[in-house]
Structure formats: structure tokens, C-alpha cells
């Protein structure tokens, strides 16, 4: 369709700048026939390119879909993105605003010419920044508020303001905030990289290990704020901390390590509210959001928001966890989790990073709940039997995952590329220990047409034709896999489980413990499929689809590399390599170097042997569960040596084929 022209004729012909410079329009005696102006066009960039250049130029614009297929962006097809340094209004009264036209023309111009850099090094850095940005494809998480009550809309606005505050707090924790002023103000790509990556570092597969790739000239190291800067100069600083006699106190999750004592050099654990006084303002915002919810049916949410506010002041997170655990898919429209939770973000994997997960409940989970809840104890018994002594089956009473539609992820929850698709919380304390936590599966992510098409192409480059035919075309199998993964976090040896007096962190060290907790969960996602099939909860086709989907899930993690640029273990990459290698050694998966891929082009493919999957997966659960049950660090290291660092898994081929497609970089908007 043609763009509707809502502006008066004179304004439409003369841009805002012209109006100022050229004075009033000329007077004429005769009324001019009102002929429509030549409508301007919006065909300078196709959809993928417009979205790519919007990221490059740090412009909060997204072309959702070419709904009418006219190859031009239309007012009904765009979103104004959240969490950019600027907020924009692109459409008013059904027409593009002058701000849109200016932004659009700027993007077209940027796509045609790059400004010269001040030096060859700077030129190289800017090229790398562009390359890192281009390895992510902006993918929209859109929330439509049509039909929401005024109270719901106010709550949304308040929570989005809290999201901004959480971002700022998280960037302080990570050390990003301390570097922000060094990002060149006139270099929009570097500003965009810093925004998306929540710091100057490059994160995409082909650039993250290039030391010159940074949003800041000279690529200064980003030092986390939760440990003293001086300590971080040593490559073994995490192990050094773990060896200190007061390690237990220093490495608690809700404290920052500061230097103090009489010498001024003794490391001390400082509670978060003391280290981060801005937590007080967030507490006030949470109280305000709670006060605005008069709807009596949201009482459990109000109770949680108030408890969370109190925890932001006291640093005692248990009351917030208690209130949170009382919420579910049936007693609120919303899913909110705010506070310090996961530890993957920091090099020692000990300190909890601040985040906000803000979502609407998707009622679709209730059907799965009804099917799976009666099997919880069977699941625990199966995993306990596989893991073996000294672990004994417990009574488990966890909630199966609630499906949620993400509205906004902030802080540690907003990853530069990719996103968390399932989460079990809390990680510590009585609510976790007693299995009273909550588990969620993010059901509105990775379900857009662009992502589904990309995944299919990737899978067809790595699987043979027969295996690719088993890859599901709907998100159900992936969702089931996520449900089982999250359920398994609550099963078998868990984070509060101790063997010989040691927790998993103490037995394995933080990073391996994190990776093996995820490995247990993802192994459960494979292992429990047969239990569900044998009980008639799912049919044979769904079982096979779930296995194949889970195997395909590993590809992007293998492709993203096993270690970060600074040498830290990537938990999901370790999980993925160990699973693929294990299945290969068990004969359930093979690498056929001569066969042609399902796309008819690539040579060398992975072939799944469905008849061998159940036995292989049972063996995997026994090995992985046993390592956790016995606190068997040597066993863990052997799997890592063989599959993460060894040659069983075709790392190079997987990385090359996945690398042909950009990764998903989620962006957010509310309509
Ligand atoms: Zn997990």
C-alpha cells in the first residue's frame, strides 16, 4: 500500500530543516490546485538490511514484516525499540513521523558510505565492531497491549522503568558502567555494540577472541566490580580466592569483595546494598509498582513486589523467594522475577548478577502441567537410580514449568545474542532446597518466521536427509525439551546436595559445577523422553522429534565456542559438546564424512540412529548423574578432555556451517 499522507502539503514537501532556512512558502494570488505530491518511497533498503543498519547505527527501529509484500516499509510494519539510549516515535496517526523519515534517510545513507577513520588501527577496529554487530540478526519480542486495562498499562510502564534501573545496576556490577564514557560518542556502531553487548567486548563467534575487537579504542579490559580490580590481574584469581581460608565468606553470592581491614588490603565480603546503594531506589520503584495494583486478583504479585523491595534493602532474599514461590500460572497474569540470581556472567561463577525477567503468563503450560505433574516422583526415581549411590531419591514437589511470554529482559537476563529459554529459580536457600522454586519456559522466543527458517536451513546443512526429515517443524518438541530440562534442575543431585560434606561448587569449582548442573538438566531432557513415551504421555513421533530437536539445539552452542575470550568455560557449550561426543561414542549419532547433507550441498553429515538413542541416553544419565552424585571431579574432567577439548565432536564443521547465518539478537518493543 502507499503511505497515507497525513501532513499538510507544505510541510510534507519541505523538510523541517528547509522550513527554517527558506522562510514562509511563496504567496500566490490564484489558489493552487491541490495535486497530491509525489509520494516519497521507502524502498532504499530491504527488510533485512534496514534492520541490520538500524543496529549498526544504534537507531531504535525495527521493520517487523513486509505484511503487504510491497517491498517498502509501511507505518503499520514498524516498532520503536526499548533499551536504546534514545526513545523514538516513528508513527503518529497512522503515518510516519518526520523523525522516521530522517532516521530512514540516515540509514540509507549509512548503508552507502562509511565515514573515514582517524587511523588504520581505528579503521580496523571499526570494521571488527561492524562484523560483531552483523553476526546478530535483530529479532523482535513484541508485546501488544490492546485490550489491557489502564492499571495493567501503568504497571507495564513502571516495570519498564525498573528494567532501565536494573540495566544500570547490572552494568555497574559487570564493570561496563566504568568504561561507558570511553566509547567514542560520534561512533554509532561502537555505541550500539556497547549497548547490545552490555560492555565493550565483542561476543559473536568470529570476533569475540580478536583482542582488537572492542567498542573502545585500545580495547581496555573490563574488570568486574564484584572483585577488587588489583586481584583480577592474575589469571588464577578465582582459584586464589577459592584457596583462601575465608573463601566461604568471600564467595557468597550476594556480596562484592572489597579490600579493607586494618591493612586496607584484606579482602572482605560486602553485602550488595552496601556495595550498590542504588538498590534503594529500585526498592522504592518496586513499592510504587505494587501500590499501583489495586486488582485484588493480583494479591500474590503485590506480595512478591513488596517482599522483593524489602530484599533490595535488606539483602535477605529469602522472604522474596518465599513470596515468589507462592505465585503460579493460575494466580497472576504476570511473571516477574527481580534480584540477583545467576552466576555465569562473572569469571569465577560465584556472584549473583542482577536481572529482571518480566513476562505475561501463557496459559498453554497448564495442559502440560496436568500431564506431567503426576509423574514427578517417577522422574526423580529414574534419575536417582541412574545416578546411583550415595545419592538417594528425595520426595520432590516442584512446580513444572510455567510458560511465559517475555515482555522485557533486563540486566543479566538480556543477553547480547540468544536468550534464556528456560529457568529454574532460586538457586540457593530453603525454597530451592525444598523444591519449592519456580520453573519457567519462555514460549514466545525463537518462534518467529525468520528464526524458524534459519534453523531449518542450518539443520539441513548438518544432518543427512533422513535425519533432517525427523527435525520438527513446530516449536512443540523444543518446548517439551525445555520443560524437561528445567524440571531436571529440580531432580537428582541439586545445588544444595552435599557429598563428603561438599556442595557441587566446592567439589568441582564454580565453572565446572555450573556446567555439570546444566549437563544434568539437559541430559534429563533426553532421558525423561522415554519415560513419557512409555507412560503414553507422548507418542513415538513426538519422542523422536524431541531427541532430534535436542541434538540440533547443541549446534549453536558448539558453534559459539567452548571458552570465552578470557578463557572461561561456556556452560552450555560444554554441555553440547559432551552430549554430542557421548552420543557418537555410543553409536546413536555418527559423523559420515562422505555423505551429502539434506541441503544437497554440504559434504560430511551427522546421522542420528534412532534405534540406539534410548540406550545411549540411559548411559549418559548414568555417567553424568553418577559424576554429580559422587562429586567425581576426575570423571567430569575426563568428559571435558574427550569431548570439549578433544576430537570426537566435529567442532570445526559445526562451527563453519552454523556460522553462515547470523545469531538471534533479541530486541524489545511494546505496542
Ligand atoms: Zn538449565
Coordinates of C-alpha atoms in Angstrom, one line a residue, residues 117-622:
X117 CA 38.5 6.6 10.5
X118 CA 41.3 8.6 12.0
X119 CA 44.0 5.8 11.7
X120 CA 44.4 2.4 10.2
X121 CA 44.1 0.8 13.6
X122 CA 40.9 2.7 14.2
X123 CA 39.7 1.7 10.7
X124 CA 40.3 -2.0 11.6
X125 CA 38.6 -1.7 15.0
X126 CA 35.5 -0.2 13.4
X127 CA 35.4 -3.0 10.8
X128 CA 35.5 -5.5 13.6
X129 CA 32.8 -3.8 15.5
X130 CA 30.6 -3.9 12.4
X131 CA 31.4 -7.6 12.0
X132 CA 30.5 -8.4 15.6
X133 CA 27.2 -6.5 15.2
X134 CA 26.3 -8.2 11.9
X135 CA 26.7 -11.6 13.4
X136 CA 23.4 -10.9 15.3
X137 CA 20.1 -10.7 13.5
X138 CA 17.8 -8.3 15.4
X139 CA 14.7 -10.3 16.3
X140 CA 11.7 -8.6 17.8
X141 CA 10.0 -9.6 21.1
X142 CA 6.8 -7.6 20.7
X143 CA 4.1 -7.1 23.3
X144 CA 0.7 -5.9 22.2
X145 CA -1.2 -4.1 24.9
X146 CA -4.5 -3.8 23.0
X147 CA -7.3 -4.8 25.4
X148 CA -5.2 -4.2 28.6
X149 CA -6.7 -2.3 31.5
X150 CA -5.3 1.1 32.4
X151 CA -3.9 -0.5 35.6
X152 CA -2.1 -3.1 33.6
X153 CA -0.6 -0.4 31.3
X154 CA 0.6 1.6 34.2
X155 CA 2.2 -1.4 35.7
X156 CA 3.9 -2.1 32.4
X157 CA 5.3 1.4 32.3
X158 CA 6.6 1.2 35.9
X159 CA 8.2 -2.2 35.3
X160 CA 9.9 -0.9 32.1
X161 CA 11.4 1.9 34.2
X162 CA 12.6 -0.6 36.7
X163 CA 14.1 -2.6 33.8
X164 CA 16.2 0.5 33.0
X165 CA 17.4 0.8 36.6
X166 CA 18.3 -2.9 36.7
X167 CA 20.3 -2.5 33.5
X168 CA 22.2 0.4 35.1
X169 CA 22.8 -1.7 38.3
X170 CA 24.0 -4.7 36.3
X171 CA 26.3 -2.6 34.2
X172 CA 27.9 -1.3 37.4
X173 CA 28.3 -4.9 38.7
X174 CA 29.9 -6.1 35.5
X175 CA 32.3 -3.1 35.2
X176 CA 30.7 -1.9 32.0
X177 CA 29.5 1.4 33.5
X178 CA 33.0 2.3 34.5
X179 CA 34.0 2.1 30.8
X180 CA 31.0 3.7 29.2
X181 CA 32.5 7.2 28.8
X182 CA 35.4 5.8 26.8
X183 CA 33.1 4.7 23.9
X184 CA 33.6 7.3 21.1
X185 CA 30.5 9.5 21.1
X186 CA 30.5 10.0 17.4
X187 CA 30.9 6.3 16.5
X188 CA 27.3 5.0 16.5
X189 CA 28.3 1.4 15.7
X190 CA 30.6 1.3 18.8
X191 CA 27.8 2.9 20.9
X192 CA 25.5 0.2 19.6
X193 CA 27.9 -2.6 20.3
X194 CA 28.3 -1.3 23.9
X195 CA 24.5 -1.2 24.3
X196 CA 23.8 -4.6 22.8
X197 CA 26.8 -6.4 24.4
X198 CA 26.4 -4.6 27.8
X199 CA 30.0 -3.6 27.6
X200 CA 32.8 -3.0 25.1
X201 CA 33.6 -6.7 24.4
X202 CA 32.8 -8.4 21.2
X203 CA 30.7 -11.5 21.7
X204 CA 30.0 -13.1 18.4
X205 CA 31.7 -16.3 17.3
X206 CA 34.1 -15.0 14.7
X207 CA 35.1 -11.8 16.6
X208 CA 35.0 -12.5 20.3
X209 CA 38.5 -13.8 20.5
X210 CA 40.0 -10.9 18.5
X211 CA 41.7 -8.7 21.1
X212 CA 41.3 -5.7 18.8
X213 CA 37.5 -6.1 18.7
X214 CA 36.1 -3.6 21.2
X215 CA 33.7 -0.7 21.4
X216 CA 36.6 1.3 22.8
X217 CA 39.9 2.2 21.1
X218 CA 42.7 0.3 22.8
X219 CA 40.3 -2.4 24.0
X220 CA 40.7 -1.9 27.7
X221 CA 39.9 -5.0 29.8
X222 CA 36.5 -4.9 31.5
X223 CA 37.1 -5.7 35.2
X224 CA 34.1 -6.9 37.1
X225 CA 33.1 -4.7 40.1
X226 CA 32.4 -7.6 42.4
X227 CA 36.1 -8.3 43.0
X228 CA 38.9 -5.9 43.6
X229 CA 40.5 -4.6 40.4
X230 CA 44.0 -5.4 41.5
X231 CA 43.2 -9.1 42.1
X232 CA 41.9 -9.5 38.6
X233 CA 45.3 -9.0 37.1
X234 CA 46.2 -12.6 38.0
X235 CA 44.9 -15.3 35.6
X236 CA 44.3 -17.6 38.6
X237 CA 42.5 -15.1 40.8
X238 CA 39.4 -17.2 41.1
X239 CA 41.4 -20.2 42.3
X240 CA 43.4 -17.9 44.6
X241 CA 40.2 -16.8 46.2
X242 CA 38.9 -20.3 46.5
X243 CA 42.0 -21.3 48.4
X244 CA 41.8 -18.6 51.0
X245 CA 40.9 -19.7 54.5
X246 CA 37.9 -17.3 54.5
X247 CA 36.9 -18.4 50.9
X248 CA 33.4 -19.5 52.1
X249 CA 32.5 -16.0 53.3
X250 CA 34.2 -14.2 50.4
X251 CA 32.4 -16.2 47.7
X252 CA 28.8 -15.9 49.0
X253 CA 26.6 -15.0 46.1
X254 CA 25.1 -11.7 47.3
X255 CA 28.3 -9.8 48.3
X256 CA 31.0 -8.0 46.5
X257 CA 34.6 -8.5 47.5
X258 CA 36.3 -5.2 48.6
X259 CA 39.7 -4.6 50.1
X260 CA 39.5 -3.4 53.7
X261 CA 40.6 -4.4 57.2
X262 CA 43.4 -2.7 59.1
X263 CA 45.8 -3.1 56.3
X264 CA 43.3 -1.8 53.7
X265 CA 44.3 -4.8 51.6
X266 CA 42.4 -7.6 53.2
X267 CA 39.6 -8.9 51.0
X268 CA 36.1 -8.6 52.7
X269 CA 32.7 -9.6 51.6
X270 CA 30.5 -6.5 51.4
X271 CA 26.7 -7.0 51.2
X272 CA 25.2 -5.9 47.9
X273 CA 23.1 -3.0 49.3
X274 CA 26.3 -1.5 50.8
X275 CA 28.3 -2.1 47.6
X276 CA 25.4 -0.8 45.4
X277 CA 23.4 1.9 47.1
X278 CA 21.3 2.4 44.0
X279 CA 19.4 -0.7 45.1
X280 CA 17.4 1.6 47.5
X281 CA 15.9 3.5 44.6
X282 CA 14.9 0.2 42.9
X283 CA 13.2 -0.9 46.1
X284 CA 11.2 2.3 46.1
X285 CA 10.2 1.7 42.5
X286 CA 9.0 -1.8 43.3
X287 CA 6.9 -0.5 46.2
X288 CA 5.4 2.0 43.8
X289 CA 4.6 -0.6 41.2
X290 CA 3.0 -2.8 44.0
X291 CA 0.9 0.2 45.2
X292 CA -0.5 0.7 41.7
X293 CA -2.0 -2.7 41.6
X294 CA -5.5 -2.5 43.1
X295 CA -6.8 -5.5 41.3
X296 CA -7.5 -8.0 44.2
X297 CA -6.7 -10.9 41.9
X298 CA -3.1 -9.8 41.8
X299 CA -2.5 -10.0 45.5
X300 CA 0.2 -12.7 45.2
X301 CA 2.1 -10.4 42.8
X302 CA 1.7 -7.4 45.1
X303 CA 3.0 -9.5 48.0
X304 CA 6.1 -10.5 45.9
X305 CA 6.8 -7.0 44.7
X306 CA 6.7 -5.7 48.3
X307 CA 8.9 -8.6 49.5
X308 CA 11.4 -8.0 46.7
X309 CA 11.5 -4.3 47.6
X310 CA 12.3 -5.3 51.2
X311 CA 15.0 -7.7 50.0
X312 CA 16.6 -5.0 47.9
X313 CA 17.0 -3.1 51.1
X314 CA 18.0 -5.9 53.5
X315 CA 19.9 -8.2 51.2
X316 CA 18.0 -11.1 52.7
X317 CA 16.5 -12.7 49.6
X318 CA 14.6 -15.5 51.4
X319 CA 11.4 -13.6 52.1
X320 CA 11.3 -12.5 48.4
X321 CA 11.8 -16.1 47.3
X322 CA 9.1 -17.3 49.7
X323 CA 6.6 -14.8 48.3
X324 CA 7.7 -15.6 44.7
X325 CA 7.3 -19.3 45.2
X326 CA 3.6 -18.7 46.0
X327 CA 2.9 -17.3 42.6
X328 CA 1.9 -19.5 39.7
X329 CA 0.3 -19.6 36.3
X330 CA -3.1 -19.5 37.8
X331 CA -2.9 -16.8 40.4
X332 CA -1.4 -14.0 38.3
X333 CA -1.4 -12.7 34.7
X334 CA 2.3 -11.8 35.2
X335 CA 5.6 -13.3 35.7
X336 CA 8.1 -11.1 37.5
X337 CA 11.5 -12.2 38.8
X338 CA 13.8 -9.5 40.0
X339 CA 17.0 -9.7 42.0
X340 CA 20.4 -11.3 41.9
X341 CA 20.2 -14.8 40.6
X342 CA 22.6 -16.4 38.1
X343 CA 26.4 -16.5 38.3
X344 CA 27.5 -17.3 34.7
X345 CA 28.3 -13.7 33.9
X346 CA 31.4 -13.4 36.1
X347 CA 34.7 -15.2 35.7
X348 CA 34.5 -17.1 39.0
X349 CA 30.8 -18.1 38.6
X350 CA 30.1 -17.3 42.2
X351 CA 28.4 -13.9 42.4
X352 CA 24.8 -13.5 41.5
X353 CA 24.0 -11.0 38.7
X354 CA 21.1 -8.6 38.9
X355 CA 18.3 -9.1 36.4
X356 CA 14.6 -8.6 35.7
X357 CA 12.6 -11.2 33.8
X358 CA 9.2 -9.6 33.1
X359 CA 6.6 -11.6 31.2
X360 CA 2.9 -12.4 30.8
X361 CA 1.7 -15.9 31.7
X362 CA 0.9 -18.1 28.7
X363 CA -1.9 -20.4 29.8
X364 CA -0.6 -23.1 27.4
X365 CA 1.5 -24.5 30.2
X366 CA -1.4 -25.7 32.2
X367 CA -2.1 -28.6 29.9
X368 CA 1.5 -29.9 30.2
X369 CA 1.3 -29.4 34.0
X370 CA -1.7 -31.6 34.2
X371 CA 0.1 -34.3 32.2
X372 CA 3.5 -34.2 33.8
X373 CA 2.7 -33.4 37.5
X374 CA 1.6 -37.0 38.3
X375 CA 5.0 -38.2 37.0
X376 CA 7.3 -36.0 39.1
X377 CA 8.2 -38.7 41.6
X378 CA 8.7 -41.3 38.8
X379 CA 11.1 -38.8 37.2
X380 CA 13.1 -38.4 40.4
X381 CA 13.2 -42.1 40.9
X382 CA 14.5 -42.7 37.4
X383 CA 17.2 -40.1 37.7
X384 CA 18.2 -41.2 41.2
X385 CA 18.5 -44.8 40.1
X386 CA 20.7 -43.8 37.1
X387 CA 22.9 -41.5 39.3
X388 CA 23.4 -44.2 41.9
X389 CA 24.9 -44.0 45.4
X390 CA 25.4 -42.1 47.5
X391 CA 22.5 -40.1 46.1
X392 CA 19.1 -41.2 47.2
X393 CA 15.8 -40.3 45.7
X394 CA 14.0 -37.5 47.5
X395 CA 10.5 -36.5 47.7
X396 CA 10.1 -33.8 45.0
X397 CA 7.4 -31.3 45.0
X398 CA 8.5 -28.8 42.3
X399 CA 6.2 -27.0 40.0
X400 CA 6.6 -27.9 36.4
X401 CA 7.5 -25.1 34.1
X402 CA 5.0 -22.2 33.6
X403 CA 5.0 -21.0 30.0
X404 CA 5.7 -17.3 29.9
X405 CA 5.7 -14.7 27.1
X406 CA 8.7 -12.4 27.7
X407 CA 7.9 -8.7 27.7
X408 CA 11.3 -7.5 28.7
X409 CA 14.6 -9.0 29.9
X410 CA 16.9 -6.6 31.7
X411 CA 20.3 -6.8 33.3
X412 CA 21.8 -10.3 33.4
X413 CA 18.7 -11.7 31.6
X414 CA 19.2 -9.7 28.5
X415 CA 21.9 -11.5 26.5
X416 CA 23.6 -9.8 23.5
X417 CA 22.9 -12.8 21.3
X418 CA 20.5 -15.6 22.0
X419 CA 18.3 -15.8 25.1
X420 CA 17.5 -18.0 28.0
X421 CA 14.6 -20.2 27.1
X422 CA 14.0 -21.8 30.5
X423 CA 14.9 -21.1 34.0
X424 CA 14.6 -22.6 37.5
X425 CA 15.0 -20.4 40.5
X426 CA 16.0 -19.6 43.1
X427 CA 19.5 -21.1 43.1
X428 CA 20.0 -21.0 46.9
X429 CA 18.2 -21.1 50.2
X430 CA 15.3 -23.1 51.6
X431 CA 12.9 -22.5 48.7
X432 CA 15.5 -24.1 46.3
X433 CA 16.5 -26.9 48.7
X434 CA 12.9 -27.9 49.5
X435 CA 11.9 -27.9 45.8
X436 CA 9.5 -25.0 46.2
X437 CA 11.0 -22.9 43.5
X438 CA 9.5 -22.0 40.1
X439 CA 10.5 -23.1 36.7
X440 CA 9.6 -21.3 33.5
X441 CA 9.9 -21.9 29.8
X442 CA 9.9 -18.8 27.6
X443 CA 7.4 -19.8 25.0
X444 CA 7.4 -16.7 22.7
X445 CA 11.2 -16.7 21.9
X446 CA 12.7 -18.3 18.7
X447 CA 9.2 -18.8 17.3
X448 CA 9.2 -16.1 14.6
X449 CA 9.3 -17.0 10.9
X450 CA 12.8 -15.7 10.3
X451 CA 14.2 -17.8 13.1
X452 CA 12.3 -21.0 12.1
X453 CA 13.5 -20.7 8.5
X454 CA 17.1 -20.1 9.6
X455 CA 17.1 -23.1 11.9
X456 CA 15.7 -25.4 9.2
X457 CA 18.5 -24.3 6.8
X458 CA 21.1 -24.9 9.5
X459 CA 19.8 -28.3 10.4
X460 CA 19.7 -29.3 6.7
X461 CA 23.4 -28.3 6.3
X462 CA 24.5 -30.7 9.1
X463 CA 22.1 -33.6 9.0
X464 CA 21.6 -36.2 6.3
X465 CA 18.2 -36.2 4.6
X466 CA 16.7 -39.0 6.7
X467 CA 17.7 -37.2 10.0
X468 CA 16.6 -33.8 8.7
X469 CA 13.2 -35.3 8.0
X470 CA 12.8 -36.1 11.7
X471 CA 13.5 -32.5 12.7
X472 CA 10.2 -31.0 13.8
X473 CA 8.6 -28.0 12.0
X474 CA 6.7 -26.7 15.0
X475 CA 8.0 -25.5 18.4
X476 CA 6.3 -28.2 20.5
X477 CA 9.3 -30.6 20.7
X478 CA 11.7 -27.8 21.6
X479 CA 9.2 -26.6 24.3
X480 CA 9.0 -30.1 25.7
X481 CA 12.7 -30.3 25.8
X482 CA 12.9 -27.0 27.7
X483 CA 10.2 -28.2 30.1
X484 CA 12.2 -31.4 30.9
X485 CA 15.5 -29.6 31.2
X486 CA 14.0 -27.2 33.7
X487 CA 12.2 -30.0 35.5
X488 CA 15.5 -31.9 35.9
X489 CA 17.2 -28.9 37.6
X490 CA 14.9 -29.9 40.4
X491 CA 15.7 -33.6 40.2
X492 CA 18.7 -35.8 41.2
X493 CA 21.7 -34.2 43.0
X494 CA 20.9 -30.5 43.2
X495 CA 22.8 -27.4 44.2
X496 CA 22.3 -27.9 48.0
X497 CA 23.2 -31.6 47.7
X498 CA 26.5 -32.5 49.5
X499 CA 28.8 -35.4 49.1
X500 CA 31.6 -35.8 51.7
X501 CA 30.4 -32.5 53.2
X502 CA 31.0 -30.6 49.9
X503 CA 28.5 -28.9 47.7
X504 CA 29.0 -29.1 43.9
X505 CA 30.7 -25.7 43.8
X506 CA 33.2 -27.0 46.4
X507 CA 33.7 -30.4 44.9
X508 CA 34.1 -29.2 41.3
X509 CA 34.9 -25.5 41.4
X510 CA 32.3 -22.9 40.3
X511 CA 32.6 -23.1 36.5
X512 CA 32.6 -27.0 36.2
X513 CA 29.9 -27.2 38.8
X514 CA 27.7 -24.8 36.7
X515 CA 28.4 -26.7 33.5
X516 CA 27.6 -30.0 35.1
X517 CA 24.4 -28.8 36.7
X518 CA 23.3 -27.7 33.1
X519 CA 24.6 -31.0 31.7
X520 CA 22.5 -32.9 34.2
X521 CA 19.4 -30.9 33.3
X522 CA 19.9 -31.3 29.5
X523 CA 20.7 -35.0 30.0
X524 CA 17.4 -35.2 31.9
X525 CA 15.7 -33.6 28.9
X526 CA 16.8 -36.6 26.8
X527 CA 16.4 -39.3 29.5
X528 CA 12.9 -38.4 30.5
X529 CA 11.5 -38.6 27.0
X530 CA 11.4 -42.4 27.1
X531 CA 9.6 -42.3 30.5
X532 CA 6.9 -40.0 29.0
X533 CA 6.6 -42.2 25.9
X534 CA 6.4 -45.4 27.9
X535 CA 3.6 -43.9 30.0
X536 CA 1.7 -42.8 26.9
X537 CA 2.1 -39.1 27.6
X538 CA 3.7 -38.5 24.2
X539 CA 3.7 -40.7 21.1
X540 CA 6.7 -42.2 19.3
X541 CA 6.9 -39.5 16.7
X542 CA 7.0 -36.8 19.4
X543 CA 9.7 -38.7 21.3
X544 CA 11.9 -38.9 18.2
X545 CA 11.2 -35.3 17.3
X546 CA 12.3 -34.2 20.8
X547 CA 15.6 -36.2 20.6
X548 CA 16.4 -34.7 17.2
X549 CA 15.4 -31.2 18.3
X550 CA 17.6 -31.5 21.4
X551 CA 20.6 -32.7 19.2
X552 CA 20.0 -29.8 16.9
X553 CA 19.9 -27.5 19.9
X554 CA 23.5 -28.2 20.6
X555 CA 24.8 -26.9 17.3
X556 CA 24.6 -23.2 18.0
X557 CA 26.3 -23.7 21.4
X558 CA 29.1 -25.8 19.8
X559 CA 29.5 -23.1 17.2
X560 CA 29.8 -20.4 19.8
X561 CA 33.0 -22.0 21.1
X562 CA 33.9 -23.8 24.3
X563 CA 35.6 -20.9 26.1
X564 CA 35.1 -17.1 26.3
X565 CA 37.7 -14.8 25.0
X566 CA 39.2 -14.6 28.5
X567 CA 39.3 -18.4 28.8
X568 CA 36.2 -19.1 31.0
X569 CA 34.2 -22.2 30.4
X570 CA 30.9 -21.7 28.5
X571 CA 28.5 -23.9 30.4
X572 CA 26.0 -24.7 27.5
X573 CA 28.8 -25.2 25.0
X574 CA 30.4 -27.7 27.3
X575 CA 27.0 -29.4 27.7
X576 CA 26.5 -29.5 24.0
X577 CA 30.0 -31.0 23.1
X578 CA 29.8 -33.6 25.9
X579 CA 26.3 -34.7 24.7
X580 CA 27.3 -34.9 21.0
X581 CA 30.5 -36.7 21.8
X582 CA 28.8 -39.2 24.2
X583 CA 26.1 -40.0 21.6
X584 CA 28.8 -40.5 18.9
X585 CA 30.7 -42.9 21.2
X586 CA 27.5 -44.8 22.0
X587 CA 26.7 -45.2 18.3
X588 CA 23.4 -43.2 18.5
X589 CA 25.0 -40.5 16.3
X590 CA 27.7 -40.7 13.7
X591 CA 29.7 -38.4 11.6
X592 CA 29.7 -39.6 7.9
X593 CA 32.5 -37.6 6.1
X594 CA 31.4 -38.8 2.7
X595 CA 27.6 -38.4 2.8
X596 CA 25.8 -35.3 1.4
X597 CA 23.7 -33.1 3.7
X598 CA 20.0 -32.7 3.4
X599 CA 20.5 -29.4 1.6
X600 CA 22.2 -31.3 -1.3
X601 CA 25.3 -29.1 -1.0
X602 CA 27.5 -29.9 2.0
X603 CA 29.7 -32.9 2.3
X604 CA 30.1 -34.6 5.7
X605 CA 27.0 -35.0 7.9
X606 CA 25.7 -36.0 11.3
X607 CA 23.4 -39.1 11.2
X608 CA 21.1 -39.9 14.0
X609 CA 20.4 -43.6 14.6
X610 CA 17.0 -43.5 16.4
X611 CA 17.1 -47.2 17.4
X612 CA 20.2 -46.6 19.6
X613 CA 19.1 -43.4 21.2
X614 CA 17.3 -44.8 24.3
X615 CA 20.2 -47.0 25.4
X616 CA 22.8 -44.2 24.7
X617 CA 20.7 -41.6 26.7
X618 CA 20.3 -44.0 29.6
X619 CA 24.1 -44.5 29.7
X620 CA 24.6 -40.7 29.6
X621 CA 22.3 -40.2 32.5
X622 CA 24.2 -42.8 34.5

